[in-house]
C-alpha cells in the first residue's frame, strides 16, 4: 500500500469539502474493496477520506412506501434490520448473503453501489427495485446510475449518502456464487410493484448490471416461474472467463430468474 | 504519521502510526499480541479475525486508524481473568478442533461472534454456513464444527465473565 494522508470528517459537508479540496482524494466507506485494491497497489489515493464517523450516513428508516438506507449502513445491519425484513425481505436476504460474516460487518451499501463491481449484489437490487440513489448533490434513478463496469453516474467527488427503495409487492434475489470468491457468477433480482415487473442481472454482463426485458415481459403477463420456463438470456455481451463461459452464464440467468421468482412468491 | 487511540483487550492504548498500518499490524507489531494471525492477507481466510465493538471483522482489511475510539478484542482477551480458557477455547481443545493451530484464533473469534448473533443452540448447517469466511487447511472442518457446537452450548452455561467481554 502506498502512503496517504488520512482524514476523518464528521459530516457529509466536511467529507465533500475534503474530497474537493485535497489532491487525489478517495472516499473510504467499509473498505472491503478499496483496502484490498490499495494493498495490491491498484489504487493509490494521496488522501483517504474515511466516512466512518459520519453519523448522518448510517441507519435505516421507513418513509411512507419507501425504505431509506444510509450509505454507510453495513450489510449486516441491512440483513438484520426488522424494518427491511418486514418491508422488503428479499433485500434483507440479499444483504445477508454478501461475502462472509466479517465482510458484512464492515462492507456498506453505499460503498458497494459506488464501486459498481460487475459481480456485486446490491446493484441488481437497486436496478430491479427501481431504487433512487441520493448523493450530496442530487437524486439519481438506478436506471441512470449504473453505467458500466466499475462506472457510475457519480461526478468526481460526489458522495452517495442514501439509497431509497420503493417497497415492492414482491421481490427476491437468487445468486449462483463463485465457490471461492463468493461473488455472483450470476445473480438475478426480480421485483414486482403494481403491474410493473423488473428483472436485473449481475455477475454476468461484460458491462455490469443490466435488465432482462424478455423476462420482464413474460413475468408481466403472469408472475410465476412457469412464465420463464425454458428461457435463457442471450449469450452475446456476457462474460466468458475461467469460471464460466457466456453460454453457461446465459443458462444460469434463466435458472436464477426462476429461483428468484419462486422465492418472491414464497415457494 | 497519525495518532490513534483505542481499547485493546480492555487496555487503553495510544500510538503514533503510519496511516497505512492495518489493524492486524497494529495488534501484532505495535501491541505485540501475536495470537492474531495473517494468513492470506486478502480477506479470504479469516486467520486475522478480531472483534471491533463486539463484531467480528477481518483485521487485515481494516486500517488501525478506522478503529479510533473502538473497543478491540483479540484471542488474547477472551480467557477469564484467572487464566481459565473461554468455553469456546476449551471446546476447541476438547474436540481437537485444530491441528497446526494457525487458523484457530480466527476460528474461535468467529465462533464466539456466531454465538453472539445466533444463540447457543446451533445446527451443523448454520455453523458451516457461518464459518464461510474462515479457512482451515488441516482438519477438513469436521472437528471444528463439533467444537463450535459444543462451545456454543458451553457458553450458555458459562458463569465466568470474560476478562474483556466483547459486549
XYZ file of C-alpha atoms in Angstrom:
434
model
C 0.000 0.000 0.000
C 1.342 3.446 -0.890
C 1.312 6.229 1.693
C -1.688 8.522 2.008
C -2.986 11.193 4.328
C -5.959 10.079 6.382
C -8.997 12.259 7.135
C -11.962 11.509 9.342
C -14.781 14.041 8.833
C -17.952 14.045 10.963
C -20.424 15.347 8.382
C -21.211 14.840 4.701
C -20.431 18.515 4.110
C -16.964 18.187 5.651
C -16.337 14.994 3.691
C -17.366 16.581 0.397
C -15.189 19.597 1.169
C -12.165 17.410 1.824
C -12.711 15.394 -1.334
C -12.995 18.585 -3.382
C -10.022 20.308 -1.764
C -7.488 17.545 -1.317
C -5.471 16.317 -4.199
C -6.142 12.819 -5.456
C -8.656 12.079 -2.696
C -10.734 8.928 -2.397
C -13.642 8.195 -0.105
C -13.336 5.203 2.274
C -16.611 3.516 3.269
C -16.326 -0.012 4.699
C -13.041 -0.584 2.924
C -13.780 -4.173 1.926
C -12.935 -3.445 -1.696
C -10.862 -0.270 -1.537
C -8.352 -1.508 1.053
C -7.558 -4.760 -0.819
C -7.262 -2.687 -4.002
C -4.830 -0.319 -2.289
C -2.876 -3.270 -0.874
C -2.440 -4.545 -4.418
C -1.370 -1.041 -5.431
C -4.174 -0.904 -7.986
C -5.368 2.251 -6.223
C -3.066 4.771 -4.592
C -5.021 7.801 -3.393
C -2.983 10.608 -1.908
C -5.764 11.415 0.543
C -8.210 8.998 2.104
C -11.456 10.447 3.464
C -12.954 7.948 5.933
C -16.744 8.242 6.243
C -16.797 6.017 9.349
C -17.654 8.886 11.698
C -20.364 10.462 9.546
C -23.372 9.561 11.693
C -25.925 11.073 9.286
C -24.990 8.422 6.699
C -25.905 5.465 8.932
C -29.245 3.900 9.671
C -32.450 2.701 8.091
C -35.860 4.355 8.115
C -39.232 3.827 6.536
C -40.745 6.875 4.840
C -44.239 6.006 3.658
C -43.857 3.388 0.947
C -40.079 3.698 0.819
C -37.195 2.211 2.774
C -34.301 4.653 3.011
C -30.901 3.217 3.879
C -27.921 5.378 4.836
C -24.940 4.784 2.575
C -22.683 3.799 5.498
C -25.093 1.130 6.751
C -23.357 -2.250 6.779
C -24.643 -5.344 5.005
C -25.088 -6.998 8.423
C -27.259 -4.102 9.611
C -29.446 -4.241 6.489
C -29.754 -8.026 6.801
C -30.655 -7.785 10.489
C -32.996 -4.812 10.245
C -36.577 -5.645 11.310
C -37.726 -2.745 9.097
C -36.124 -4.204 5.970
C -37.065 -7.778 6.877
C -40.696 -6.747 7.160
C -40.930 -4.410 4.157
C -38.501 -5.955 1.652
C -37.463 -9.416 2.913
C -35.731 -10.119 -0.401
C -33.374 -7.182 0.206
C -32.567 -8.319 3.752
C -31.805 -11.794 2.400
C -29.572 -10.371 -0.332
C -27.586 -8.329 2.194
C -27.241 -11.363 4.460
C -25.604 -13.356 1.707
C -22.916 -10.908 0.582
C -19.359 -12.122 1.140
C -18.950 -13.661 4.589
C -19.996 -12.550 8.105
C -16.860 -10.469 8.650
C -17.168 -8.670 5.350
C -20.843 -7.996 6.104
C -19.847 -6.355 9.388
C -17.713 -3.782 7.534
C -18.949 -3.511 3.958
C -21.589 -0.866 3.222
C -24.382 -0.402 0.698
C -23.013 2.959 -0.420
C -19.549 1.549 -0.997
C -20.933 -1.371 -2.952
C -23.002 0.665 -5.379
C -20.461 3.487 -5.773
C -17.887 0.855 -6.715
C -20.350 -0.919 -9.061
C -18.360 -4.125 -9.258
C -19.881 -6.089 -12.153
C -20.396 -9.054 -9.799
C -21.721 -7.152 -6.771
C -25.182 -7.996 -5.413
C -26.645 -4.596 -4.471
C -26.654 -3.114 -7.989
C -29.102 -5.842 -9.056
C -31.443 -4.958 -6.184
C -31.236 -1.222 -6.923
C -31.998 -1.753 -10.602
C -34.772 -4.322 -10.133
C -36.499 -2.409 -7.353
C -36.147 0.958 -9.074
C -34.160 2.483 -6.227
C -33.129 6.117 -6.107
C -29.506 6.850 -5.260
C -29.237 10.021 -3.210
C -25.940 11.903 -3.207
C -24.689 15.077 -1.571
C -25.755 16.871 -4.766
C -28.813 15.185 -6.302
C -31.032 12.154 -6.695
C -30.226 9.628 -9.406
C -32.529 6.834 -10.594
C -30.868 3.412 -10.553
C -31.528 3.108 -14.306
C -29.257 6.095 -14.890
C -26.785 5.408 -12.078
C -25.102 2.166 -13.182
C -23.192 2.944 -16.366
C -20.890 0.004 -16.916
C -18.150 -1.967 -15.240
C -16.983 -0.002 -12.164
C -18.640 3.045 -13.731
C -21.483 5.128 -12.315
C -23.175 8.475 -12.897
C -21.298 9.917 -9.904
C -19.291 13.025 -10.672
C -15.763 13.445 -9.371
C -16.035 13.963 -5.630
C -19.770 13.228 -5.459
C -20.713 11.071 -2.457
C -23.612 8.613 -2.177
C -25.396 9.458 1.077
C -28.571 7.323 0.996
C -30.379 4.761 -1.111
C -34.190 4.817 -1.280
C -36.030 1.609 -2.185
C -39.722 1.871 -3.071
C -41.322 -1.089 -1.288
C -42.177 -3.717 -3.905
C -45.160 -6.040 -3.682
C -42.894 -8.992 -4.250
C -39.144 -9.179 -4.682
C -36.328 -11.663 -4.302
C -32.751 -12.263 -5.334
C -31.121 -15.537 -6.306
C -27.418 -15.910 -6.859
C -25.053 -18.579 -8.009
C -21.886 -17.654 -6.141
C -18.416 -18.464 -7.281
C -17.419 -21.042 -4.640
C -14.090 -19.358 -3.913
C -14.738 -15.636 -4.125
C -18.456 -15.704 -3.179
C -19.041 -13.086 -5.835
C -22.022 -13.737 -8.079
C -21.226 -15.815 -11.133
C -24.803 -14.865 -11.919
C -27.268 -13.088 -9.645
C -30.822 -12.184 -10.605
C -33.146 -9.870 -8.729
C -36.833 -9.759 -9.628
C -39.282 -7.197 -8.292
C -42.981 -6.654 -8.867
C -44.522 -3.336 -7.915
C -48.096 -2.836 -9.038
C -48.213 -4.060 -12.614
C -44.536 -3.341 -13.258
C -42.064 -6.219 -13.185
C -38.324 -5.618 -13.368
C -35.571 -8.201 -13.674
C -31.945 -7.216 -13.112
C -28.897 -9.395 -13.696
C -25.485 -9.050 -12.053
C -22.265 -11.040 -12.372
C -22.859 -11.972 -15.984
C -22.702 -8.858 -18.133
C -19.483 -7.575 -19.641
C -20.644 -4.048 -18.796
C -22.051 -4.728 -15.366
C -25.606 -4.991 -14.121
C -28.390 -4.966 -16.751
C -32.122 -5.570 -17.103
C -33.583 -8.571 -18.925
C -36.554 -7.206 -20.910
C -37.762 -10.565 -22.291
C -38.160 -11.947 -18.785
C -39.866 -8.746 -17.628
C -42.389 -9.021 -20.460
C -43.083 -12.681 -19.706
C -43.477 -12.056 -15.972
C -45.716 -9.041 -16.553
C -48.285 -11.379 -18.098
C -48.082 -13.802 -15.206
C -45.745 -13.501 -12.214
C -44.744 -17.137 -11.961
C -41.553 -19.066 -12.664
C -43.630 -21.024 -15.207
C -43.651 -17.883 -17.359
C -39.875 -18.238 -17.695
C -39.808 -21.946 -18.437
C -37.137 -22.829 -20.968
C -35.974 -19.217 -21.214
C -32.306 -18.270 -21.178
C -30.695 -14.899 -21.714
C -28.781 -14.087 -24.888
C -25.127 -15.043 -24.578
C -23.959 -12.028 -26.563
C -22.443 -9.413 -24.247
C -21.963 -11.837 -21.356
C -18.630 -12.599 -19.727
C -16.503 -15.582 -20.592
C -13.732 -16.317 -18.102
C -12.110 -19.254 -16.296
C -15.190 -19.629 -14.092
C -17.895 -19.845 -16.745
C -18.400 -19.120 -20.415
C -21.095 -16.832 -21.796
C -23.430 -19.683 -22.802
C -23.338 -21.161 -19.299
C -23.972 -17.758 -17.756
C -26.899 -17.220 -20.148
C -28.354 -20.528 -18.982
C -27.750 -19.664 -15.319
C -29.596 -16.360 -15.746
C -32.746 -18.290 -16.643
C -32.306 -20.662 -13.721
C -31.604 -17.896 -11.211
C -34.526 -15.820 -12.509
C -36.904 -18.744 -11.971
C -35.499 -19.326 -8.477
C -35.867 -15.643 -7.661
C -39.495 -15.605 -8.806
C -40.238 -18.728 -6.760
C -38.658 -17.099 -3.725
C -40.592 -13.872 -4.333
C -43.948 -15.665 -4.415
C -42.954 -17.687 -1.370
C -42.494 -21.085 -2.994
C 2.254 9.680 10.879
C -1.012 9.878 12.766
C -2.110 9.196 16.312
C -4.647 6.521 17.130
C -6.276 5.614 20.434
C -8.377 2.554 21.068
C -9.054 -0.077 23.681
C -7.355 -3.412 23.097
C -8.433 -6.255 25.385
C -9.627 -3.791 27.997
C -6.488 -1.668 27.948
C -6.495 1.878 26.593
C -3.675 2.281 24.080
C -2.413 5.239 22.061
C 0.253 5.144 19.383
C 1.759 7.172 16.581
C 1.488 5.091 13.448
C 1.867 5.285 9.695
C -1.579 5.881 8.186
C -1.193 2.672 6.195
C -0.958 0.485 9.290
C -3.541 -2.273 9.133
C -5.315 -3.210 12.336
C -3.640 -6.623 12.267
C -0.204 -4.983 12.007
C -1.089 -2.655 14.855
C -2.153 -5.604 17.010
C 0.832 -7.783 16.189
C 3.688 -5.330 15.718
C 2.685 -2.387 17.878
C 0.813 -4.173 20.656
C 2.919 -7.355 20.319
C -0.186 -9.520 20.520
C 0.771 -12.209 18.039
C -2.184 -14.525 18.566
C -3.996 -12.803 15.708
C -2.546 -14.248 12.509
C -2.040 -13.086 8.956
C -2.942 -15.925 6.627
C -3.920 -14.808 3.159
C -3.795 -11.034 3.686
C -6.636 -10.778 1.124
C -9.737 -11.053 3.394
C -10.398 -14.647 2.434
C -9.028 -16.861 5.203
C -10.174 -15.339 8.495
C -6.989 -16.070 10.473
C -6.945 -12.368 11.398
C -10.487 -12.127 12.780
C -10.874 -9.918 15.869
C -13.864 -8.176 17.401
C -14.388 -4.443 16.921
C -17.111 -3.131 19.219
C -18.358 -6.678 19.595
C -18.458 -7.556 15.897
C -16.148 -9.984 14.119
C -14.090 -8.368 11.370
C -11.031 -9.164 9.309
C -8.234 -7.082 10.789
C -6.162 -7.413 7.597
C -8.834 -5.401 5.780
C -9.241 -2.648 8.348
C -6.960 0.298 8.939
C -5.857 0.842 12.521
C -6.956 4.475 12.107
C -10.511 3.337 11.359
C -10.584 1.939 14.904
C -10.099 5.300 16.599
C -12.093 5.091 19.847
C -13.125 1.490 19.229
C -13.108 -1.471 21.577
C -10.968 -4.215 20.055
C -10.829 -7.737 21.470
C -8.323 -10.316 20.248
C -7.831 -14.003 21.050
C -5.621 -12.947 23.986
C -8.555 -11.115 25.552
C -11.175 -13.802 25.885
C -9.937 -16.103 28.640
C -11.134 -15.479 32.192
C -9.075 -13.274 34.481
C -7.744 -16.329 36.334
C -6.478 -17.861 33.091
C -9.344 -20.314 32.639
C -9.910 -20.778 28.928
C -13.014 -19.263 27.350
C -15.619 -22.030 26.836
C -15.053 -21.803 23.075
C -11.298 -22.212 23.502
C -11.906 -25.134 25.823
C -14.272 -26.722 23.283
C -11.642 -26.484 20.538
C -9.144 -28.182 22.885
C -11.594 -30.852 23.981
C -12.805 -31.693 20.461
C -9.414 -31.422 18.823
C -10.690 -28.628 16.590
C -7.205 -27.864 15.318
C -4.081 -29.459 14.025
C -1.471 -26.846 13.184
C -3.439 -24.149 15.004
C -2.780 -21.338 12.568
C -6.440 -20.668 11.779
C -7.620 -21.310 15.341
C -7.599 -17.763 16.765
C -9.734 -16.551 13.881
C -11.981 -19.599 14.089
C -12.584 -19.014 17.790
C -13.242 -15.280 17.420
C -15.674 -16.067 14.582
C -17.314 -18.826 16.598
C -17.957 -16.502 19.541
C -19.447 -13.971 17.112
C -21.727 -16.674 15.687
C -22.994 -17.497 19.190
C -23.497 -13.789 19.943
C -25.679 -13.454 16.841
C -27.344 -16.851 16.518
C -27.586 -18.107 20.078
C -26.310 -21.204 21.830
C -28.226 -23.883 20.001
C -26.676 -24.108 16.553
C -27.288 -26.747 13.925
C -24.453 -28.068 11.797
C -25.689 -26.346 8.650
C -25.700 -22.949 10.368
C -22.204 -23.460 11.754
C -20.806 -24.454 8.364
C -22.525 -21.537 6.608
C -21.356 -19.061 9.214
C -17.750 -20.287 9.016
C -17.713 -19.326 5.346
C -15.104 -16.661 5.992
C -12.656 -18.900 7.860
C -10.381 -21.327 6.071
C -8.580 -24.264 7.695
C -6.122 -26.279 5.637
C -5.646 -29.154 8.109
C -8.723 -30.627 9.645
C -11.383 -30.692 6.986
C -13.609 -28.760 9.399
C -15.341 -31.739 10.985
C -13.874 -31.277 14.432
C -14.080 -27.511 14.150
C -17.834 -27.748 13.588
C -18.143 -30.084 16.576
C -16.086 -27.714 18.693
C -18.212 -24.705 17.758
C -21.373 -26.647 18.556
C -20.036 -27.716 21.951
C -18.542 -24.303 22.679
C -21.842 -22.611 21.880
C -23.673 -24.834 24.349
C -20.957 -24.343 26.966
C -21.209 -20.563 26.583
C -24.847 -20.785 27.691
C -23.826 -22.343 30.966
C -20.718 -20.262 31.453
C -20.893 -18.097 34.545
C -17.279 -16.952 34.447
C -17.069 -13.466 32.998
C -14.592 -12.968 30.209
C -11.587 -10.874 31.103
C -12.564 -8.319 28.473
C -16.044 -9.155 27.335
C -16.875 -8.128 23.786
C -20.284 -6.882 24.874
